PDB file of C-alpha atoms in Angstrom:
ATOM      1  CA  UNK A 595       0.005   0.081  -0.260  1.00 96.00           C
ATOM      2  CA  UNK A 596       1.077   3.725  -0.821  1.00 97.00           C
ATOM      3  CA  UNK A 597       2.834   5.378   2.292  1.00 98.00           C
ATOM      4  CA  UNK A 598       4.765   8.373   2.945  1.00 98.00           C
ATOM      5  CA  UNK A 599       6.641   8.613   6.013  1.00 98.00           C
ATOM      6  CA  UNK A 600       8.176  12.147   7.290  1.00 98.00           C
ATOM      7  CA  UNK A 601      10.501  12.995   9.267  1.00 98.00           C
ATOM      8  CA  UNK A 602       9.538  13.684  12.684  1.00 98.00           C
ATOM      9  CA  UNK A 603       8.781  17.675  14.818  1.00 98.00           C
ATOM     10  CA  UNK A 604      11.221  20.137  14.824  1.00 98.00           C
ATOM     11  CA  UNK A 605      12.128  22.853  16.909  1.00 98.00           C
ATOM     12  CA  UNK A 606      13.857  26.095  15.348  1.00 98.00           C
ATOM     13  CA  UNK A 607      14.673  29.764  16.049  1.00 98.00           C
ATOM     14  CA  UNK A 608      14.325  32.302  13.910  1.00 98.00           C
ATOM     15  CA  UNK A 609      16.913  32.851  11.233  1.00 98.00           C
ATOM     16  CA  UNK A 610      17.623  29.347  11.094  1.00 98.00           C
ATOM     17  CA  UNK A 611      16.968  26.420   8.587  1.00 98.00           C
ATOM     18  CA  UNK A 612      14.387  23.186   8.698  1.00 98.00           C
ATOM     19  CA  UNK A 613      14.632  20.331   6.818  1.00 98.00           C
ATOM     20  CA  UNK A 614      11.851  17.735   6.104  1.00 98.00           C
ATOM     21  CA  UNK A 615      11.796  14.324   4.824  1.00 98.00           C
ATOM     22  CA  UNK A 616       9.507  12.247   3.324  1.00 98.00           C
ATOM     23  CA  UNK A 617      10.263   8.856   2.186  1.00 98.00           C
ATOM     24  CA  UNK A 618       7.805   7.221  -0.600  1.00 98.00           C
ATOM     25  CA  UNK A 619       6.983   3.162  -0.187  1.00 98.00           C
ATOM     26  CA  UNK A 620       4.186   1.190  -2.164  1.00 98.00           C
ATOM     27  CA  UNK A 621       4.460   2.664  -5.578  1.00 97.00           C
ATOM     28  CA  UNK A 622       7.024   3.624  -8.677  1.00 97.00           C
ATOM     29  CA  UNK A 623       8.442   6.603  -6.763  1.00 97.00           C
ATOM     30  CA  UNK A 624       9.361   8.264  -9.833  1.00 96.00           C
ATOM     31  CA  UNK A 625       5.971   8.207 -11.659  1.00 95.00           C
ATOM     32  CA  UNK A 626       4.487  10.919  -9.545  1.00 96.00           C
ATOM     33  CA  UNK A 627       5.693  14.326  -8.129  1.00 95.00           C
ATOM     34  CA  UNK A 628       5.500  15.322  -4.587  1.00 97.00           C
ATOM     35  CA  UNK A 629       3.646  18.080  -3.200  1.00 97.00           C
ATOM     36  CA  UNK A 630       4.172  19.902   0.190  1.00 98.00           C
ATOM     37  CA  UNK A 631       1.541  21.643   2.141  1.00 98.00           C
ATOM     38  CA  UNK A 632       1.622  23.335   5.235  1.00 98.00           C
ATOM     39  CA  UNK A 633      -1.388  24.202   7.626  1.00 98.00           C
ATOM     40  CA  UNK A 634      -0.561  26.793  10.461  1.00 98.00           C
ATOM     41  CA  UNK A 635      -1.897  26.126  13.838  1.00 97.00           C
ATOM     42  CA  UNK A 636      -6.008  26.719  13.726  1.00 96.00           C
ATOM     43  CA  UNK A 637      -6.046  27.937  10.075  1.00 97.00           C
ATOM     44  CA  UNK A 638      -6.426  26.086   6.538  1.00 97.00           C
ATOM     45  CA  UNK A 639      -4.029  24.511   4.103  1.00 98.00           C
ATOM     46  CA  UNK A 640      -1.623  26.165   2.448  1.00 98.00           C
ATOM     47  CA  UNK A 641       0.267  24.872  -0.933  1.00 97.00           C
ATOM     48  CA  UNK A 642       4.083  25.580  -0.836  1.00 98.00           C
ATOM     49  CA  UNK A 643       5.246  23.900  -4.263  1.00 97.00           C
ATOM     50  CA  UNK A 644       5.858  20.749  -5.919  1.00 95.00           C
ATOM     51  CA  UNK A 645       8.487  18.363  -7.412  1.00 96.00           C
ATOM     52  CA  UNK A 646       8.764  15.859 -10.567  1.00 95.00           C
ATOM     53  CA  UNK A 647       9.864  12.676  -8.828  1.00 96.00           C
ATOM     54  CA  UNK A 648      10.741  11.915 -12.639  1.00 94.00           C
ATOM     55  CA  UNK A 649      13.292  14.894 -13.691  1.00 94.00           C
ATOM     56  CA  UNK A 650      13.534  17.029 -10.441  1.00 95.00           C
ATOM     57  CA  UNK A 651      11.382  20.323 -11.809  1.00 95.00           C
ATOM     58  CA  UNK A 652       9.907  22.544  -9.482  1.00 96.00           C
ATOM     59  CA  UNK A 653       7.066  25.019  -8.736  1.00 94.00           C
ATOM     60  CA  UNK A 654       6.770  26.967  -5.728  1.00 97.00           C
ATOM     61  CA  UNK A 655       4.739  29.614  -4.493  1.00 96.00           C
ATOM     62  CA  UNK A 656       5.753  32.705  -5.394  1.00 96.00           C
ATOM     63  CA  UNK A 657       5.080  33.873  -1.472  1.00 96.00           C
ATOM     64  CA  UNK A 658       8.102  31.591  -0.417  1.00 97.00           C
ATOM     65  CA  UNK A 659      10.264  31.870  -3.502  1.00 94.00           C
ATOM     66  CA  UNK A 660      14.212  32.127  -2.568  1.00 95.00           C
ATOM     67  CA  UNK A 661      13.500  30.535   0.768  1.00 98.00           C
ATOM     68  CA  UNK A 662      12.536  26.867  -0.059  1.00 98.00           C
ATOM     69  CA  UNK A 663      14.200  24.339  -1.864  1.00 98.00           C
ATOM     70  CA  UNK A 664      12.481  20.980  -2.815  1.00 98.00           C
ATOM     71  CA  UNK A 665      14.429  17.313  -3.869  1.00 98.00           C
ATOM     72  CA  UNK A 666      14.203  14.035  -4.303  1.00 98.00           C
ATOM     73  CA  UNK A 667      16.383  11.173  -4.010  1.00 97.00           C
ATOM     74  CA  UNK A 668      15.318   8.369  -6.308  1.00 97.00           C
ATOM     75  CA  UNK A 669      17.709   6.059  -4.870  1.00 97.00           C
ATOM     76  CA  UNK A 670      15.949   5.961  -0.950  1.00 98.00           C
ATOM     77  CA  UNK A 671      12.742   7.284  -2.778  1.00 98.00           C
ATOM     78  CA  UNK A 672      12.349  10.077  -0.642  1.00 98.00           C
ATOM     79  CA  UNK A 673      11.112  13.846  -0.864  1.00 98.00           C
ATOM     80  CA  UNK A 674      12.801  16.767   0.881  1.00 98.00           C
ATOM     81  CA  UNK A 675      11.324  19.857   1.653  1.00 98.00           C
ATOM     82  CA  UNK A 676      13.999  22.853   3.251  1.00 98.00           C
ATOM     83  CA  UNK A 677      12.549  26.292   4.290  1.00 98.00           C
ATOM     84  CA  UNK A 678      15.299  28.624   5.317  1.00 98.00           C
ATOM     85  CA  UNK A 679      15.564  31.872   7.112  1.00 98.00           C
ATOM     86  CA  UNK A 680      12.858  30.534   9.469  1.00 98.00           C
ATOM     87  CA  UNK A 681      10.169  32.849  10.752  1.00 98.00           C
ATOM     88  CA  UNK A 682       7.514  32.641  13.643  1.00 97.00           C
ATOM     89  CA  UNK A 683       4.550  33.026  10.989  1.00 97.00           C
ATOM     90  CA  UNK A 684       6.436  29.149   9.546  1.00 98.00           C
ATOM     91  CA  UNK A 685       5.211  27.818  12.696  1.00 98.00           C
ATOM     92  CA  UNK A 686       3.088  24.877  11.064  1.00 98.00           C
ATOM     93  CA  UNK A 687       2.632  21.078  10.151  1.00 98.00           C
ATOM     94  CA  UNK A 688       4.327  20.549   6.605  1.00 98.00           C
ATOM     95  CA  UNK A 689       2.735  17.555   4.680  1.00 98.00           C
ATOM     96  CA  UNK A 690       3.899  16.155   1.936  1.00 98.00           C
ATOM     97  CA  UNK A 691       1.349  14.776  -0.452  1.00 98.00           C
ATOM     98  CA  UNK A 692       1.630  12.383  -3.386  1.00 98.00           C
ATOM     99  CA  UNK A 693       0.202  14.067  -6.726  1.00 95.00           C
ATOM    100  CA  UNK A 694      -1.888  12.565  -9.347  1.00 92.00           C
ATOM    101  CA  UNK A 695      -1.855  14.200 -12.889  1.00 85.00           C
ATOM    102  CA  UNK A 696      -5.332  15.054 -13.407  1.00 78.00           C
ATOM    103  CA  UNK A 697      -4.927  17.705 -16.764  1.00 73.00           C
ATOM    104  CA  UNK A 698      -1.985  19.229 -18.633  1.00 71.00           C
ATOM    105  CA  UNK A 699      -1.162  20.913 -15.921  1.00 70.00           C
ATOM    106  CA  UNK A 700      -3.033  20.103 -12.872  1.00 85.00           C
ATOM    107  CA  UNK A 701      -2.899  17.584 -10.352  1.00 90.00           C
ATOM    108  CA  UNK A 702      -4.375  16.766  -6.489  1.00 95.00           C
ATOM    109  CA  UNK A 703      -3.459  15.257  -3.821  1.00 97.00           C
ATOM    110  CA  UNK A 704      -4.551  11.306  -3.323  1.00 96.00           C
ATOM    111  CA  UNK A 705      -1.827  10.512  -0.401  1.00 98.00           C
ATOM    112  CA  UNK A 706      -0.317  12.146   2.364  1.00 98.00           C
ATOM    113  CA  UNK A 707       2.255  12.258   4.910  1.00 98.00           C
ATOM    114  CA  UNK A 708       1.324  12.033   8.420  1.00 98.00           C
ATOM    115  CA  UNK A 709       2.436  15.892   8.876  1.00 98.00           C
ATOM    116  CA  UNK A 710       5.780  17.108  10.315  1.00 98.00           C
ATOM    117  CA  UNK A 711       5.196  19.774  12.965  1.00 98.00           C
ATOM    118  CA  UNK A 712       7.985  22.625  12.815  1.00 98.00           C
ATOM    119  CA  UNK A 713       7.562  25.182  15.568  1.00 98.00           C
ATOM    120  CA  UNK A 714       9.964  28.352  15.455  1.00 98.00           C
ATOM    121  CA  UNK A 715      10.337  30.088  18.781  1.00 97.00           C
ATOM    122  CA  UNK A 716      13.369  32.107  19.824  1.00 95.00           C
TER     123      UNK A 716
ATOM    124  CA  UNK B 966      -4.097  32.716  -9.037  1.00 93.00           C
ATOM    125  CA  UNK B 967      -7.592  31.724  -8.594  1.00 95.00           C
ATOM    126  CA  UNK B 968      -8.845  32.123  -5.628  1.00 97.00           C
ATOM    127  CA  UNK B 969     -11.546  29.541  -4.016  1.00 98.00           C
ATOM    128  CA  UNK B 970     -14.075  30.162  -1.318  1.00 98.00           C
ATOM    129  CA  UNK B 971     -16.210  28.132   0.362  1.00 98.00           C
ATOM    130  CA  UNK B 972     -19.353  28.534   2.133  1.00 97.00           C
ATOM    131  CA  UNK B 973     -20.578  27.721   4.863  1.00 97.00           C
ATOM    132  CA  UNK B 974     -17.181  27.995   7.207  1.00 97.00           C
ATOM    133  CA  UNK B 975     -18.871  26.277  10.049  1.00 97.00           C
ATOM    134  CA  UNK B 976     -22.219  24.035  10.490  1.00 97.00           C
ATOM    135  CA  UNK B 977     -23.810  22.316  12.957  1.00 97.00           C
ATOM    136  CA  UNK B 978     -25.781  19.137  11.409  1.00 96.00           C
ATOM    137  CA  UNK B 979     -27.115  15.745  13.386  1.00 95.00           C
ATOM    138  CA  UNK B 980     -26.250  12.276  12.411  1.00 95.00           C
ATOM    139  CA  UNK B 981     -28.373  10.934   9.195  1.00 96.00           C
ATOM    140  CA  UNK B 982     -29.272  14.682   8.242  1.00 96.00           C
ATOM    141  CA  UNK B 983     -28.329  15.426   4.694  1.00 97.00           C
ATOM    142  CA  UNK B 984     -25.301  18.009   4.364  1.00 97.00           C
ATOM    143  CA  UNK B 985     -24.433  20.250   1.644  1.00 98.00           C
ATOM    144  CA  UNK B 986     -21.447  22.483   1.501  1.00 98.00           C
ATOM    145  CA  UNK B 987     -20.247  25.061  -1.719  1.00 98.00           C
ATOM    146  CA  UNK B 988     -17.136  26.106  -3.221  1.00 98.00           C
ATOM    147  CA  UNK B 989     -16.487  28.928  -5.424  1.00 98.00           C
ATOM    148  CA  UNK B 990     -14.152  29.375  -8.029  1.00 98.00           C
ATOM    149  CA  UNK B 991     -13.110  32.999  -8.651  1.00 97.00           C
ATOM    150  CA  UNK B 992     -13.253  31.841 -12.660  1.00 97.00           C
ATOM    151  CA  UNK B 993     -14.469  28.790 -14.353  1.00 96.00           C
ATOM    152  CA  UNK B 994     -12.891  25.890 -13.548  1.00 95.00           C
ATOM    153  CA  UNK B 995     -14.072  23.224 -16.080  1.00 94.00           C
ATOM    154  CA  UNK B 996     -14.447  20.187 -12.841  1.00 95.00           C
ATOM    155  CA  UNK B 997     -11.270  20.332 -12.188  1.00 95.00           C
ATOM    156  CA  UNK B 998     -11.897  20.571  -8.903  1.00 96.00           C
ATOM    157  CA  UNK B 999     -11.201  17.940  -5.602  1.00 97.00           C
ATOM    158  CA  UNK B1000     -12.538  17.794  -2.145  1.00 98.00           C
ATOM    159  CA  UNK B1001     -10.724  16.386   1.017  1.00 98.00           C
ATOM    160  CA  UNK B1002     -11.670  15.874   4.730  1.00 98.00           C
ATOM    161  CA  UNK B1003      -9.556  16.685   7.585  1.00 98.00           C
ATOM    162  CA  UNK B1004     -10.030  15.117  11.248  1.00 97.00           C
ATOM    163  CA  UNK B1005      -8.444  16.645  13.563  1.00 96.00           C
ATOM    164  CA  UNK B1006      -4.480  16.275  14.288  1.00 96.00           C
ATOM    165  CA  UNK B1007      -4.616  14.001  10.549  1.00 98.00           C
ATOM    166  CA  UNK B1008      -3.570  14.757   7.547  1.00 98.00           C
ATOM    167  CA  UNK B1009      -6.357  15.372   4.634  1.00 98.00           C
ATOM    168  CA  UNK B1010      -7.696  12.631   2.782  1.00 98.00           C
ATOM    169  CA  UNK B1011      -8.891  12.623  -0.510  1.00 98.00           C
ATOM    170  CA  UNK B1012     -12.761  12.225  -0.899  1.00 98.00           C
ATOM    171  CA  UNK B1013     -13.964  13.019  -4.940  1.00 98.00           C
ATOM    172  CA  UNK B1014     -11.989  14.575  -7.857  1.00 96.00           C
ATOM    173  CA  UNK B1015     -12.813  16.068 -11.145  1.00 95.00           C
ATOM    174  CA  UNK B1016     -16.117  17.607  -9.501  1.00 96.00           C
ATOM    175  CA  UNK B1017     -18.147  14.202  -8.440  1.00 97.00           C
ATOM    176  CA  UNK B1018     -15.945  10.556  -8.693  1.00 96.00           C
ATOM    177  CA  UNK B1019     -15.449   8.735  -6.045  1.00 97.00           C
ATOM    178  CA  UNK B1020     -12.278   8.154  -4.774  1.00 97.00           C
ATOM    179  CA  UNK B1021     -11.697   4.432  -4.184  1.00 96.00           C
ATOM    180  CA  UNK B1022     -12.850   3.674  -0.819  1.00 96.00           C
ATOM    181  CA  UNK B1023     -14.747   6.637  -0.185  1.00 98.00           C
ATOM    182  CA  UNK B1024     -18.144   5.399   1.274  1.00 97.00           C
ATOM    183  CA  UNK B1025     -21.404   6.402  -1.107  1.00 97.00           C
ATOM    184  CA  UNK B1026     -22.850   9.033   0.998  1.00 98.00           C
ATOM    185  CA  UNK B1027     -20.477  11.512  -0.294  1.00 98.00           C
ATOM    186  CA  UNK B1028     -21.249  12.736  -3.780  1.00 98.00           C
ATOM    187  CA  UNK B1029     -20.159  16.017  -5.702  1.00 98.00           C
ATOM    188  CA  UNK B1030     -21.252  18.089  -8.534  1.00 98.00           C
ATOM    189  CA  UNK B1031     -20.881  21.490 -10.138  1.00 97.00           C
ATOM    190  CA  UNK B1032     -19.817  23.184 -13.425  1.00 97.00           C
ATOM    191  CA  UNK B1033     -18.344  26.607 -14.410  1.00 96.00           C
ATOM    192  CA  UNK B1034     -17.239  28.369 -11.041  1.00 98.00           C
ATOM    193  CA  UNK B1035     -19.771  26.476  -8.828  1.00 98.00           C
ATOM    194  CA  UNK B1036     -19.497  23.425  -6.861  1.00 98.00           C
ATOM    195  CA  UNK B1037     -21.143  21.108  -3.936  1.00 98.00           C
ATOM    196  CA  UNK B1038     -20.305  18.325  -2.092  1.00 98.00           C
ATOM    197  CA  UNK B1039     -22.961  16.369  -0.173  1.00 98.00           C
ATOM    198  CA  UNK B1040     -22.988  14.016   2.394  1.00 98.00           C
ATOM    199  CA  UNK B1041     -26.424  12.222   2.124  1.00 97.00           C
ATOM    200  CA  UNK B1042     -27.072  11.062   5.697  1.00 96.00           C
ATOM    201  CA  UNK B1043     -24.261  12.093   7.917  1.00 96.00           C
ATOM    202  CA  UNK B1044     -22.637   9.720  10.481  1.00 96.00           C
ATOM    203  CA  UNK B1045     -20.559   9.914  13.781  1.00 94.00           C
ATOM    204  CA  UNK B1046     -17.212   9.684  11.692  1.00 95.00           C
ATOM    205  CA  UNK B1047     -18.127  12.354   9.526  1.00 96.00           C
ATOM    206  CA  UNK B1048     -17.359  15.457  11.944  1.00 93.00           C
ATOM    207  CA  UNK B1049     -14.526  16.616  10.109  1.00 97.00           C
ATOM    208  CA  UNK B1050     -13.286  19.757   8.492  1.00 98.00           C
ATOM    209  CA  UNK B1051     -13.848  19.736   4.813  1.00 98.00           C
ATOM    210  CA  UNK B1052     -11.562  21.845   2.295  1.00 98.00           C
ATOM    211  CA  UNK B1053     -12.278  22.069  -1.886  1.00 98.00           C
ATOM    212  CA  UNK B1054      -9.005  22.377  -4.034  1.00 98.00           C
ATOM    213  CA  UNK B1055      -8.798  23.533  -7.769  1.00 97.00           C
ATOM    214  CA  UNK B1056      -6.298  21.865 -10.187  1.00 95.00           C
ATOM    215  CA  UNK B1057      -7.362  23.616 -13.366  1.00 93.00           C
ATOM    216  CA  UNK B1058      -4.715  26.295 -13.314  1.00 86.00           C
ATOM    217  CA  UNK B1059      -1.364  25.389 -11.758  1.00 83.00           C
ATOM    218  CA  UNK B1060       1.073  26.608  -9.864  1.00 87.00           C
ATOM    219  CA  UNK B1061      -0.295  27.629  -7.212  1.00 92.00           C
ATOM    220  CA  UNK B1062      -2.796  25.005  -6.189  1.00 94.00           C
ATOM    221  CA  UNK B1063      -5.135  26.323  -4.410  1.00 97.00           C
ATOM    222  CA  UNK B1064      -7.645  25.806  -1.875  1.00 98.00           C
ATOM    223  CA  UNK B1065     -10.810  26.704  -0.131  1.00 98.00           C
ATOM    224  CA  UNK B1066     -10.614  28.239   3.698  1.00 98.00           C
ATOM    225  CA  UNK B1067     -12.577  24.613   5.009  1.00 98.00           C
ATOM    226  CA  UNK B1068     -15.635  23.787   5.974  1.00 98.00           C
ATOM    227  CA  UNK B1069     -15.961  22.775   9.725  1.00 98.00           C
ATOM    228  CA  UNK B1070     -18.928  20.522  10.365  1.00 98.00           C
ATOM    229  CA  UNK B1071     -19.929  19.768  13.914  1.00 95.00           C
ATOM    230  CA  UNK B1072     -22.058  17.724  15.945  1.00 87.00           C
ATOM    231  CA  UNK B1073     -25.668  19.494  16.884  1.00 86.00           C
TER     232      UNK B1073
END
């Protein structure tokens, strides 16, 4: 069965960086993209970006451009999301999700990781 | 960017009730819409895609409809395990992938 297992909770100081991992199993990793979505406490879902596990192409949310980098390691079927220059409003649960391509330019999210809480506090 | 507006933001209902949630896009999205269910402390779960296609394993009491800019999620007979927050998401024009603000379904 398809599973996405994320790394554990992190506590970071403002200005630091965090790197969250997402290990996939149960499907051919390179056949799907991975999206990252975050959810601040008590808030809705915010899309952060997407990476093709096939060729490493990325699309990032405009508000995070320059602070976020998404990568994959196909040898271990793992996706990574690094966020730099952390601020208090980056405190959120971060999810990875398998992206099922539905149209030439669009996708929805059919399997999700369990989430990783990142707390940014001095 | 396409904006997604959900209504209501919350509702109270009883077990057995018929519940309808609306999602409106800022422009036509040609049925490129997914619905998710999220329970507290859990990841979202895909319910429907292409506006009306039920994801495998999702109970048939969930259904979706709509066209153009207006879409609905209907739960035909609310069950105890359906109390959760529901989100719509458009994938007609990405990036960015955009979500509605969510609808919390609470017990009356």
